[in-house]
């Protein structure tokens, strides 16, 4: 399987993140993508190719122009205002506060960040853009005939909304790839999100649409980030009714419960009958993950790959979370090798 990857992801390096009220070393760090690339080379999963550049218009099929403009101009505005550290929101925008578009950079950050887990740095825009190019290039490889491809994206994407960043995510790579797939002629695309965290951004982007099915197995939002979406009764609305499915599971579950939920979700995807499958591939359901609370083993990730390979869809894998750096490479290659019916 071809992997798309670029070292440009390193341009985004927030160094610290806010965790339980403290600034701690970032869990979402450049090493994450590098160890996965190293392991892909070591195992010989397949060729690693660089992404090609896609125009802003392709991103604007999912994100608002004003949000893209904000991300693209943020660092120049921030430094012009005299700041040198990471950008964080200083005010929360909720619907009863109105929906104005502030002119000052501090106001814009608050307008476009929905939590405190997506620090904005000097290189965030270039890295996020490269990450979207990685997902789009992987999608293009599959559209041109490959059975599958892996977009080794970083930063991740599934918490990014149409016009806001959050949860380490700035551009929604899986959503952008799904939209590109439709624009390339597909009628229906399914996004399967196996990351430990619910992909609230992806769900929200497609909630009222029938051309993209979104399904996720994740930590119950009553106890796990992102808290406000990911409940089982969220099934889509309007013409999107029936095309959103959530399988929240309690913290602590192991492979048994997890695969039972996955099988149910795969049945629903089969009924939907997508032209292509996009997998939001987070491997933070791993038992050793430092910020997540499921108990999947490295062998379970091979099984996940086999399971997905058996579905028969053209498949684009888009990397999302996974923070147990020592096992990250193995867990990702286990999925990819399992998909191709190989065992490493
Ligand atoms: C991104 B991805 C919980 C803090 C949560 C943000 C987590 C973002 C996960 N104590 N921090 O889905 O892996
Ligand atoms: Zn996650």
Coordinates of C-alpha atoms in Angstrom, one line a residue, residues 40-181:
X40 CA 6.4 1.8 7.4
X41 CA 9.9 1.8 5.9
X42 CA 11.2 -0.9 8.3
X43 CA 8.3 -3.2 7.7
X44 CA 8.2 -2.5 3.9
X45 CA 4.5 -1.7 3.8
X46 CA 5.1 0.0 0.4
X47 CA 6.3 3.1 -1.3
X48 CA 6.2 6.4 0.6
X49 CA 5.4 9.3 -1.8
X50 CA 5.1 13.1 -1.2
X51 CA 1.8 14.8 -1.5
X52 CA 1.0 17.2 -4.4
X53 CA -0.3 20.7 -3.7
X54 CA -4.1 21.2 -4.0
X55 CA -5.6 24.7 -4.5
X56 CA -7.3 26.5 -1.7
X57 CA -10.6 26.0 -3.5
X58 CA -10.5 22.3 -2.7
X59 CA -10.3 23.1 1.1
X60 CA -13.1 25.7 0.6
X61 CA -15.4 22.9 -0.4
X62 CA -15.5 22.0 3.3
X63 CA -14.2 25.0 5.3
X64 CA -15.4 28.6 5.2
X65 CA -13.3 31.2 3.3
X66 CA -13.1 33.4 6.3
X67 CA -11.7 30.5 8.4
X68 CA -9.1 29.7 5.8
X69 CA -8.2 33.4 5.6
X70 CA -7.9 33.5 9.4
X71 CA -5.6 30.4 9.5
X72 CA -3.5 31.8 6.6
X73 CA -2.9 35.2 8.2
X74 CA -2.9 34.3 11.9
X75 CA 0.8 34.3 12.6
X76 CA 1.5 37.6 10.8
X77 CA -1.4 39.3 12.7
X78 CA -0.3 37.7 16.0
X79 CA 3.3 38.8 15.8
X80 CA 2.2 42.3 14.5
X81 CA 0.2 42.5 17.8
X82 CA 3.4 41.9 19.7
X83 CA 2.8 38.2 20.6
X84 CA 5.4 35.4 20.3
X85 CA 3.8 32.4 22.1
X86 CA 1.1 30.0 20.9
X87 CA -2.3 31.5 20.1
X88 CA -5.2 30.4 22.3
X89 CA -8.8 31.7 22.6
X90 CA -9.4 34.3 25.3
X91 CA -13.2 34.2 25.1
X92 CA -15.7 31.6 24.2
X93 CA -18.2 32.3 21.5
X94 CA -21.6 30.8 22.2
X95 CA -24.8 31.5 20.3
X96 CA -26.3 33.9 22.9
X97 CA -23.2 36.1 22.6
X98 CA -23.9 36.8 18.9
X99 CA -22.0 36.0 15.8
X100 CA -19.9 39.1 14.9
X101 CA -16.6 38.8 13.2
X102 CA -14.0 40.7 15.3
X103 CA -11.3 42.7 13.6
X104 CA -8.5 42.1 16.2
X105 CA -6.5 39.0 16.2
X106 CA -7.4 38.0 19.7
X107 CA -11.1 38.1 18.8
X108 CA -10.5 36.1 15.7
X109 CA -8.8 33.4 17.6
X110 CA -11.7 33.2 20.0
X111 CA -14.1 33.2 17.0
X112 CA -12.3 30.3 15.3
X113 CA -11.1 28.0 18.2
X114 CA -13.7 26.0 19.9
X115 CA -11.5 24.6 22.7
X116 CA -8.1 25.0 24.3
X117 CA -6.5 22.0 22.7
X118 CA -5.5 23.5 19.3
X119 CA -2.7 25.9 19.9
X120 CA -1.9 28.1 16.9
X121 CA 1.9 28.4 16.1
X122 CA 4.1 30.0 13.4
X123 CA 3.9 26.9 11.3
X124 CA 0.4 25.6 12.0
X125 CA -1.1 26.8 8.7
X126 CA 1.7 25.4 6.5
X127 CA 1.6 22.0 8.4
X128 CA -2.2 21.8 8.4
X129 CA -2.3 22.6 4.7
X130 CA 0.4 19.9 4.0
X131 CA -1.7 17.5 6.1
X132 CA -4.8 18.2 3.9
X133 CA -2.6 17.7 0.8
X134 CA -1.6 14.3 2.2
X135 CA -5.2 13.2 2.6
X136 CA -6.2 14.6 -0.8
X137 CA -3.2 12.9 -2.5
X138 CA -4.1 9.5 -0.9
X139 CA -7.7 10.0 -2.1
X140 CA -6.4 10.8 -5.6
X141 CA -4.3 7.6 -5.7
X142 CA -7.3 5.5 -4.8
X143 CA -9.6 7.4 -7.3
X144 CA -7.0 6.6 -10.0
X145 CA -7.4 2.9 -9.3
X146 CA -5.4 1.7 -6.3
X147 CA -7.4 -0.5 -3.9
X148 CA -6.1 1.5 -0.9
X149 CA -3.7 4.3 0.2
X150 CA -2.6 5.7 3.6
X151 CA -2.5 9.4 4.2
X152 CA 0.0 9.8 7.0
X153 CA -1.6 13.1 8.1
X154 CA -0.4 15.4 10.9
X155 CA -1.9 17.4 12.4
X156 CA -5.0 15.3 12.6
X157 CA -8.4 16.6 11.4
X158 CA -11.6 15.0 12.8
X159 CA -12.3 17.6 15.5
X160 CA -12.1 20.5 13.0
X161 CA -15.4 22.1 12.0
X162 CA -16.3 24.2 9.0
X163 CA -15.0 27.3 10.6
X164 CA -13.2 26.3 13.8
X165 CA -10.2 24.4 15.2
X166 CA -10.1 22.2 18.3
X167 CA -8.7 19.0 19.7
X168 CA -5.3 19.2 17.9
X169 CA -7.2 19.6 14.6
X170 CA -7.3 22.6 12.1
X171 CA -8.4 21.3 8.7
X172 CA -10.7 18.2 8.6
X173 CA -8.6 16.0 6.4
X174 CA -11.1 13.1 6.2
X175 CA -14.0 15.5 5.4
X176 CA -11.9 17.2 2.7
X177 CA -10.9 13.8 1.2
X178 CA -14.6 12.7 1.3
X179 CA -15.7 15.9 -0.5
X180 CA -13.0 15.5 -3.1
X181 CA -14.1 12.0 -3.7

